[in-house]
Short mmCIF file of C-alpha atoms and ligand atoms in Angstrom, two decimals:
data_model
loop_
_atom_site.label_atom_id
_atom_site.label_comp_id
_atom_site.label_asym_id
_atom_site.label_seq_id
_atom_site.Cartn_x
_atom_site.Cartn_y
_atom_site.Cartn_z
CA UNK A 215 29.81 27.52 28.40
CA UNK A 216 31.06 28.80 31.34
CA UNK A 217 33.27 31.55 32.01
CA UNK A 218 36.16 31.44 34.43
CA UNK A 219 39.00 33.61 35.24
CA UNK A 220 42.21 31.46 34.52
CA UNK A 221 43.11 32.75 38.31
CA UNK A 222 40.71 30.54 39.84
CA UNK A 223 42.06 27.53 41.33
CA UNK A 224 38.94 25.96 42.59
CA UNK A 225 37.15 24.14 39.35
CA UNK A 226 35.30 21.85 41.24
CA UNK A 227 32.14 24.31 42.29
CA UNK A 228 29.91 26.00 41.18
CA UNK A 229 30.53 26.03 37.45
CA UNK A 230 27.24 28.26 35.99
CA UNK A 231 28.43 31.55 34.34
CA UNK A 232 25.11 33.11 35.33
CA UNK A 233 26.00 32.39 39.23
CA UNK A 234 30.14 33.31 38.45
CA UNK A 235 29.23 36.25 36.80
CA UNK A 236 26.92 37.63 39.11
CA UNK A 237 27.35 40.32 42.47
CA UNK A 238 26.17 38.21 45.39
CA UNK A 239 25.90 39.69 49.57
CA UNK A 240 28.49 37.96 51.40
CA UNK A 241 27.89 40.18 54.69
CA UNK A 242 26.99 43.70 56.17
CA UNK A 243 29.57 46.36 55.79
CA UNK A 244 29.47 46.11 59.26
CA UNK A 245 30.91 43.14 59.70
CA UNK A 246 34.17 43.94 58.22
CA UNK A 247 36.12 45.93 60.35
CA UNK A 248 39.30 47.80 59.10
CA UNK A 249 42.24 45.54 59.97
CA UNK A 250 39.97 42.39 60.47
CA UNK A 251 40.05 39.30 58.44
CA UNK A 252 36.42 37.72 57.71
CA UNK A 253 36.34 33.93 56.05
CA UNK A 254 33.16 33.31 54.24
CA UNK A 255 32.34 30.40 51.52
CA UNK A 256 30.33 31.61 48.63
CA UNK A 257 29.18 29.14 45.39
CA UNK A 258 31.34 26.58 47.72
CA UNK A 259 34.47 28.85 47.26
CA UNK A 260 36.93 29.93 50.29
CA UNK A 261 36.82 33.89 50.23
CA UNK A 262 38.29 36.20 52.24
CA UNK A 263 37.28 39.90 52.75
CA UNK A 264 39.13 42.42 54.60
CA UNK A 265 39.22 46.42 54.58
CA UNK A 266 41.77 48.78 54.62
CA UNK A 267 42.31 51.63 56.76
CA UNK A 268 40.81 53.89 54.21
CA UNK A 269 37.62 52.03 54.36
CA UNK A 270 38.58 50.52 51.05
CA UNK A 271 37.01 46.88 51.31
CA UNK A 272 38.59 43.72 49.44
CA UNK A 273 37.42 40.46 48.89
CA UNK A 274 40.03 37.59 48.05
CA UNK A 275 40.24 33.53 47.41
CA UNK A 276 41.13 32.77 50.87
CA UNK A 277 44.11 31.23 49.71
CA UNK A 278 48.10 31.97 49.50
CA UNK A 279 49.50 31.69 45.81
CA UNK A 280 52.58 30.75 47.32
CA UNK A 281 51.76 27.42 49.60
CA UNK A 282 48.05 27.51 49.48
CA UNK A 283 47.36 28.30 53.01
CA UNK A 284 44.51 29.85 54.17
CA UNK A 285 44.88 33.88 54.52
CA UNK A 286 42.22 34.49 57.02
CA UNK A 287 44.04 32.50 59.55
CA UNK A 288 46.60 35.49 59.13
CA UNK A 289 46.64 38.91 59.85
CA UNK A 290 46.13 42.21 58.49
CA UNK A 291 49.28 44.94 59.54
CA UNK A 292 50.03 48.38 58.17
CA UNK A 293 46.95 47.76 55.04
CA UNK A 294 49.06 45.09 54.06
CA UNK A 295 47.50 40.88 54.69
CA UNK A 296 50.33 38.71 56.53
CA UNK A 297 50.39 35.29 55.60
CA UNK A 298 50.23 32.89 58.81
CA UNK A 299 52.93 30.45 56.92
CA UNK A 300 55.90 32.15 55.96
CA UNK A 301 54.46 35.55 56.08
CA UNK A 302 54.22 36.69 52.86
CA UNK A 303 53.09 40.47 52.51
CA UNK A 304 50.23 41.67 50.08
CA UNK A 305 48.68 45.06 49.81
CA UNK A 306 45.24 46.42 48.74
CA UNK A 307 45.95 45.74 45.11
CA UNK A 308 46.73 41.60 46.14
CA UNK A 309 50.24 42.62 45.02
CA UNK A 310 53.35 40.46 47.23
CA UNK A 311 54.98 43.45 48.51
CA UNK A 312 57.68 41.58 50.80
CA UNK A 313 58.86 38.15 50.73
CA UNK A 314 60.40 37.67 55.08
CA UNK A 315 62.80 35.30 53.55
CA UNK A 316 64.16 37.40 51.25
CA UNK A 317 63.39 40.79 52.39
CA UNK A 318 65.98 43.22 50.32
CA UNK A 319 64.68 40.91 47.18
CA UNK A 320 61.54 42.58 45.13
CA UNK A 321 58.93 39.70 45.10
CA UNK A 322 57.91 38.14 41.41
CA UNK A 323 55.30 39.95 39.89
CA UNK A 324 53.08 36.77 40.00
CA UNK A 325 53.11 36.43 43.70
CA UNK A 326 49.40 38.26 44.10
CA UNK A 327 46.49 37.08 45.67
CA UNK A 328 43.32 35.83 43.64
CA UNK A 329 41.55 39.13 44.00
CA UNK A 330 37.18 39.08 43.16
CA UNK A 331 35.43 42.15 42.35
CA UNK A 332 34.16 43.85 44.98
CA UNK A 333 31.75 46.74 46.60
CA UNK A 334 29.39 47.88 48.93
CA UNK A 335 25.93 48.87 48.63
CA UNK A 336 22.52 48.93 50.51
CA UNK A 337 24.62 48.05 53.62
CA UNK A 338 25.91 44.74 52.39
CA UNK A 339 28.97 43.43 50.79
CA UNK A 340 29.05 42.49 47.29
CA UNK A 341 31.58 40.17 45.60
CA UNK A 342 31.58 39.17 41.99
CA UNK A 343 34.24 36.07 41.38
CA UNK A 344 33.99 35.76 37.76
CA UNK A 345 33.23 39.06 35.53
CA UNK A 346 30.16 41.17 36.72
CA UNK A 347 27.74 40.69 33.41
CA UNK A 348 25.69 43.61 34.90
CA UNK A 349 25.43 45.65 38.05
CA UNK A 350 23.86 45.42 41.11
CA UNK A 351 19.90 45.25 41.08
CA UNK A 352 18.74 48.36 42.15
CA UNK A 353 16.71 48.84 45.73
CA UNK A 354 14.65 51.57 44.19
CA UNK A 355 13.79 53.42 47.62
CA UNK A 356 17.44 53.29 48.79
CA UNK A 357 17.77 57.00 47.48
CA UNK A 358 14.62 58.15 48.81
CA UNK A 359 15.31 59.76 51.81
CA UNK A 360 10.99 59.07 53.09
CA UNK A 361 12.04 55.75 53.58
CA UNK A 362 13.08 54.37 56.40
CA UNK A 363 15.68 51.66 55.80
CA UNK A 364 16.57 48.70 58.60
CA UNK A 365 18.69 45.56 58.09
CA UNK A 366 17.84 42.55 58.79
CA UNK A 367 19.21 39.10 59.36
CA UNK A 368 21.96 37.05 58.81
CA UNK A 369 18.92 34.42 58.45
CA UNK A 370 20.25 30.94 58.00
CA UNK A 371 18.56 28.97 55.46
CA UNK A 372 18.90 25.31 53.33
CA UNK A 373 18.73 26.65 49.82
CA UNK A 374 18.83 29.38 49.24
CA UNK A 375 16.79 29.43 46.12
CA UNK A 376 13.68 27.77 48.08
CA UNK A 377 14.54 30.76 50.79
CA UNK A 378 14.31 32.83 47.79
CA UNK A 379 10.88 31.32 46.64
CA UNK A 380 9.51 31.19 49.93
CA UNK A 381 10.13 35.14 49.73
CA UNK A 382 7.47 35.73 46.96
CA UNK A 383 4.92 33.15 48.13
CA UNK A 384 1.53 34.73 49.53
CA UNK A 385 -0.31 31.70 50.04
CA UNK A 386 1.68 30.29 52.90
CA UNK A 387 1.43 33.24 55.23
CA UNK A 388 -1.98 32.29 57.29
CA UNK A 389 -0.18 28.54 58.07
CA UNK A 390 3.84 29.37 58.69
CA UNK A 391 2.64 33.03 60.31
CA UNK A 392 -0.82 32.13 61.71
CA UNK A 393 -1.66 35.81 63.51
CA UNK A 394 1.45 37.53 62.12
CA UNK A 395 0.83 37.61 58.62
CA UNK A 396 -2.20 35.65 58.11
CA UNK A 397 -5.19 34.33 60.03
CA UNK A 398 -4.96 30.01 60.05
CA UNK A 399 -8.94 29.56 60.24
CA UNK A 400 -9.93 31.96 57.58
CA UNK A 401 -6.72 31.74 54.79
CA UNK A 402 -6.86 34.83 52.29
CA UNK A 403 -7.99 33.28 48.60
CA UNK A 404 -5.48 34.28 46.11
CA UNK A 405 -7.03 35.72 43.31
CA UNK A 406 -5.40 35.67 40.00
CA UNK A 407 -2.44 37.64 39.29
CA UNK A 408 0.51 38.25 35.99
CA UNK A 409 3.95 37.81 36.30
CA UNK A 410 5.80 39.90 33.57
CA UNK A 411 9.78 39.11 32.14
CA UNK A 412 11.90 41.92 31.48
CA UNK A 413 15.62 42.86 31.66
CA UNK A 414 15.35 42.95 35.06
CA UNK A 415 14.03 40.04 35.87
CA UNK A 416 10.39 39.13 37.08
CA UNK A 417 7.57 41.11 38.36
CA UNK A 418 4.16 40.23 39.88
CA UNK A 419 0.99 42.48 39.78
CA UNK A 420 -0.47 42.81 43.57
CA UNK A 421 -1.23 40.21 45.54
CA UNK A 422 -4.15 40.80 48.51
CA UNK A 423 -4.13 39.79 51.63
CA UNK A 424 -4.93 40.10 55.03
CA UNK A 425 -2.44 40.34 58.07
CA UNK A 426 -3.38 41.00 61.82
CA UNK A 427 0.06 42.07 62.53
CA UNK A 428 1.02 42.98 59.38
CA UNK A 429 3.92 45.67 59.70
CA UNK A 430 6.31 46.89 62.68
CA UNK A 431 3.65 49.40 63.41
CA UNK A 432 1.67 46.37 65.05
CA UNK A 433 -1.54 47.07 63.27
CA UNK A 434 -3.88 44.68 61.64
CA UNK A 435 -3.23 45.63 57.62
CA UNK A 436 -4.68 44.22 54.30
CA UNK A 437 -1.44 44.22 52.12
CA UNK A 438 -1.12 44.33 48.12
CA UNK A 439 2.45 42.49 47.41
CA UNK A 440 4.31 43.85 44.12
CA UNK A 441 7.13 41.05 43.80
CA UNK A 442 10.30 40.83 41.81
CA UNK A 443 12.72 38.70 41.37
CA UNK A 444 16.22 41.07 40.59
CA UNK A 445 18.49 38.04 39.53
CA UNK A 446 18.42 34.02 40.37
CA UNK A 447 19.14 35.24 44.42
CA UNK A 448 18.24 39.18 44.91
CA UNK A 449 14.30 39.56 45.64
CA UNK A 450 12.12 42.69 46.06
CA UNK A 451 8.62 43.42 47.15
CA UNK A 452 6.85 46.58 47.67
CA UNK A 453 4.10 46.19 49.96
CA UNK A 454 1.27 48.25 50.20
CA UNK A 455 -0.73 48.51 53.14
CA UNK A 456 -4.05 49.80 54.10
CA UNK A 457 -4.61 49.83 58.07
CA UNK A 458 -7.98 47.94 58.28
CA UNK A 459 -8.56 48.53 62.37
CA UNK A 460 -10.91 51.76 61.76
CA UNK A 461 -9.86 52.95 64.99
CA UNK A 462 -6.13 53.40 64.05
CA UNK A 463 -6.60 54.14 60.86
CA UNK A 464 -5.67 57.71 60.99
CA UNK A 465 -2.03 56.21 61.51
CA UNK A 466 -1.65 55.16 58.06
CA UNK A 467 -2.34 56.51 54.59
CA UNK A 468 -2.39 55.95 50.79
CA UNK A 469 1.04 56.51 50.53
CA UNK A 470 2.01 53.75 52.87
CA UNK A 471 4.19 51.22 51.71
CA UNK A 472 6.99 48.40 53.79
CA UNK A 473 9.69 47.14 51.18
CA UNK A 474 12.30 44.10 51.39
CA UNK A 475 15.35 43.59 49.47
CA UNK A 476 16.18 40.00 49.75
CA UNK A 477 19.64 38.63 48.85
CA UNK A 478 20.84 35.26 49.60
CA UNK A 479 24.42 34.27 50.17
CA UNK A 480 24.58 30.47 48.31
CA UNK A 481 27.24 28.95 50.83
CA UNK A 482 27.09 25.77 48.70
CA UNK A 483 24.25 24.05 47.39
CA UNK A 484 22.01 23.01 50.27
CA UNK A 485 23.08 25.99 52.34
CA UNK A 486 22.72 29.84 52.36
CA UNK A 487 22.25 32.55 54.34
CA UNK A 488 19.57 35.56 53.80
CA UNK A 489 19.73 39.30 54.80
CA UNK A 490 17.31 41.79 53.90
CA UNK A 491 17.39 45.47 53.89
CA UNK A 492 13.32 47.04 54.88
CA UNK A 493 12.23 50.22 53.38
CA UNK A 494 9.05 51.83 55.31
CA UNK A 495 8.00 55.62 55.10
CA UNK A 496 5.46 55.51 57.74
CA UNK A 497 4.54 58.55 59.09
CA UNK A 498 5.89 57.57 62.26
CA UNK A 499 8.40 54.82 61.79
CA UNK A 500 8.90 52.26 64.18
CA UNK A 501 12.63 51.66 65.63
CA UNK A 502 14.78 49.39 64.24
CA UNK A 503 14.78 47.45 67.10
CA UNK A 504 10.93 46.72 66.41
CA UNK A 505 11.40 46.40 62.44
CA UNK A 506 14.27 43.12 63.29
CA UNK A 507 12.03 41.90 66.26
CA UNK A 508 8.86 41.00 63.72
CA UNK A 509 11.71 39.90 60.95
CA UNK A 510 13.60 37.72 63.16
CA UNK A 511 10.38 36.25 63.74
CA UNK A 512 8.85 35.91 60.68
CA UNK A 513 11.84 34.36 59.18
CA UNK A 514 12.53 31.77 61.91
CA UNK A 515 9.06 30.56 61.33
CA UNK A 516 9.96 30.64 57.37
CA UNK A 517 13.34 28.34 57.65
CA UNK A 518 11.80 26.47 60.24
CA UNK A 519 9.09 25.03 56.56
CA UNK A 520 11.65 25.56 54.04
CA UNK A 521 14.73 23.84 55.63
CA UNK A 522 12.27 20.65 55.38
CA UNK A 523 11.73 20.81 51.97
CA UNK A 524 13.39 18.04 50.20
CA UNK A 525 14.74 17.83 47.71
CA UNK A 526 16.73 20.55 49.04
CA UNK A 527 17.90 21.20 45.20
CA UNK A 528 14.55 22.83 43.96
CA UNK A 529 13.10 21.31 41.20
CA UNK A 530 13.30 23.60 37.69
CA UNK A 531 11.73 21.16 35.83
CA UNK A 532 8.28 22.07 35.99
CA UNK A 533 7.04 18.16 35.53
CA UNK A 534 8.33 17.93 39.29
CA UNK A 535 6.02 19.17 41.86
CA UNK A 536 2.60 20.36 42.02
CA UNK A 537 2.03 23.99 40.36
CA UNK A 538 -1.09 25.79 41.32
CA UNK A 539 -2.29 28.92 39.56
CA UNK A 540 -1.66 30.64 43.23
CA UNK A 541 1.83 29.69 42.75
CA UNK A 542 2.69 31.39 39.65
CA UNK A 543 5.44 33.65 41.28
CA UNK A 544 7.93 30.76 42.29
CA UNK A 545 6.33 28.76 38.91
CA UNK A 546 7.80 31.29 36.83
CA UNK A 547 11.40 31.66 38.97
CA UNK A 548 11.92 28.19 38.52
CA UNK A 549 11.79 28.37 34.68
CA UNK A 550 13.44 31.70 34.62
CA UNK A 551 16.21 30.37 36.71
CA UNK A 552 16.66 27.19 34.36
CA UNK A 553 16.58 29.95 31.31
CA UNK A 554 19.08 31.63 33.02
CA UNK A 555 21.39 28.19 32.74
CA UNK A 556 21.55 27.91 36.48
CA UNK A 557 22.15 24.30 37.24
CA UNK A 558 24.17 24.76 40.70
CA UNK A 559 21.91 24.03 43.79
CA UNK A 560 19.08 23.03 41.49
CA UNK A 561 17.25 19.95 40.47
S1 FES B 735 51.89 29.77 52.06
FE1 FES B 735 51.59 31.87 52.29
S2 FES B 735 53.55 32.63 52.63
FE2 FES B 735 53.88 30.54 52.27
FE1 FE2 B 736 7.12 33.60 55.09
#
């Protein structure tokens, strides 16, 4: 059964309690500036977010409880959101605070905005619009001050779950990135690998493979992928990487690793957008400018493959498709996303 706050108008969406329940990105903190409205659909639902003077940041059903119309198409004055119809007042707390009409009359104490949960972390914006069942995945080097961390993206994408897949798929890497992350005449064998369950979520063993450009750093690697999937639309892998051009080898050691945190905003269904956070703690790091330049790349080429994939809904059903042993990774996401009750934006 589904759980829904009784303050949510919208019932025609996305209806799973494992989605509604959940904290999913709906931007950088950066793209919220204090006084600024930002519209943004999530699960299909108008949002609003908007931050206070204080920093404090807020994330509302774009929608007025008095009339219905949309808030972001007002304004934001004194920490307080305007209404562009009859300019109802409501502060941080969604709380009507002044009624124009009747402006020496108190408002009712039902005139409040639909407020969502909401927070920041990682550099992006979180939003929960039904009751957060647990907390954020954690980005285990975000602490760890050796890392280097970049973000990446907003990278447009169909589904968001076959964005999400795509993420934790080694074998396509020599045909979408041919020189980048894989060579196209002489494609990397997968050998086998496990995929454990736990409470927080999925987790491959390493994955090997060889890629001529295979970090910022520009240097031909051989990489060991650790994936994990966090929930049905955060992914994580930790990659290890061994600099395998002898002559720049003294650039890189044991301790080398590049890291993604993958989130993916599900605008509705068929559409979603991805950002990433990169963790690196190479000796010397490459600028951001260079980490984005080979991202931007790398996931142009991906959408430019998986917005063709049809259906667009990915299949959970394992009868539908072709599973290869190389494929376990998205093999088990798809059954651990039907376990998981998910039915919105799949097949
Ligand atoms: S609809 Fe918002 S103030 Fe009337
Ligand atoms: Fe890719």
């Amino acid at each position: 059964m589904s759980v829904i706050k009784s303050t949510i108008p919208a019932l025609d969406g996305c209806q799973d309690s494992a989605l509604l329940n959940d904290w999913h990105v709906i931007g950088f903190v950066e793209d919220v500036a204090p006084g600024a409205l930002l519209p943004v659909t999530l699960l299909g639902r108008d949002l609003v977010a908007w931050r206070e003077s204080n920093g404090a940041i807020h994330v509302w059903e774009d929608l007025c409880i008095h009339r219905g119309s949309r808030l972001s198409k007002g304004c934001v004055r004194n920490d307080r959101v305007i209404c562009p119809y009859h300019g109802w007042n409501y502060d941080g707390s969604g709380q009507c605070v002044l009624i124009p009409a009747a402006p020496s009359e108190p408002p009712m104490k039902k005139a409040k905005a639909l407020i969502h949960h909401a927070q920041e972390r990682y550099g992006f914006i979180w939003t929960c619009i039904g009751t957060p069942a647990q907390d954020i995945p954690v980005f285990p080097e975000w602490e760890d001050p050796s890392f280097k961390k970049v973000s990446c993206g907003p990278y447009p994408f169909r589904s968001g779950y076959r964005a999400v897949e795509n993420f934790i798929d080694p074998s396509h890497f020599p045909f979408v990135h041919a020189g980048v992350n894989g060579i196209t005449d002489n494609p990397d064998p997968i050998a086998a690998y496990d995929v454990s369950e736990s409470e927080t979520g999925l987790a491959s063993t390493e994955v090997r493979v060889t890629q001529p450009y295979g970090d910022p750093r520009e240097v031909p690697v051989i990489a060991y992928y650790a994936y994990q999937i966090f929930r049905p639309l955060v992914a994580y892998f930790k990659k290890r990487v061994v600099i395998s051009d002898p002559t720049r080898a003294t650039e890189g050691n044991d301790a080398d690793r590049f890291c993604t945190y993958l989130t993916a905003q599900i605008v509705d269904e068929v559409t979603s957008i991805v950002r990433i956070s990169c963790a690196m703690n190479f000796a010397t790091p490459p600028s951001d400018a260079d980490v984005r330049r080979r991202q931007d790349l790398v996931y142009a080429q991906d959408s430019e493959i998986v917005d063709t994939q049809r259906p667009e809904r990915i299949p959970v059903d394992l009868r539908q498709e072709l599973h290869h042993r190389s494929d376990l990774m998205g093999l088990k996401y798809r059954s651990w996303l039907n376990a998981q009750g998910v039915t919105y934006g799949v097949y």
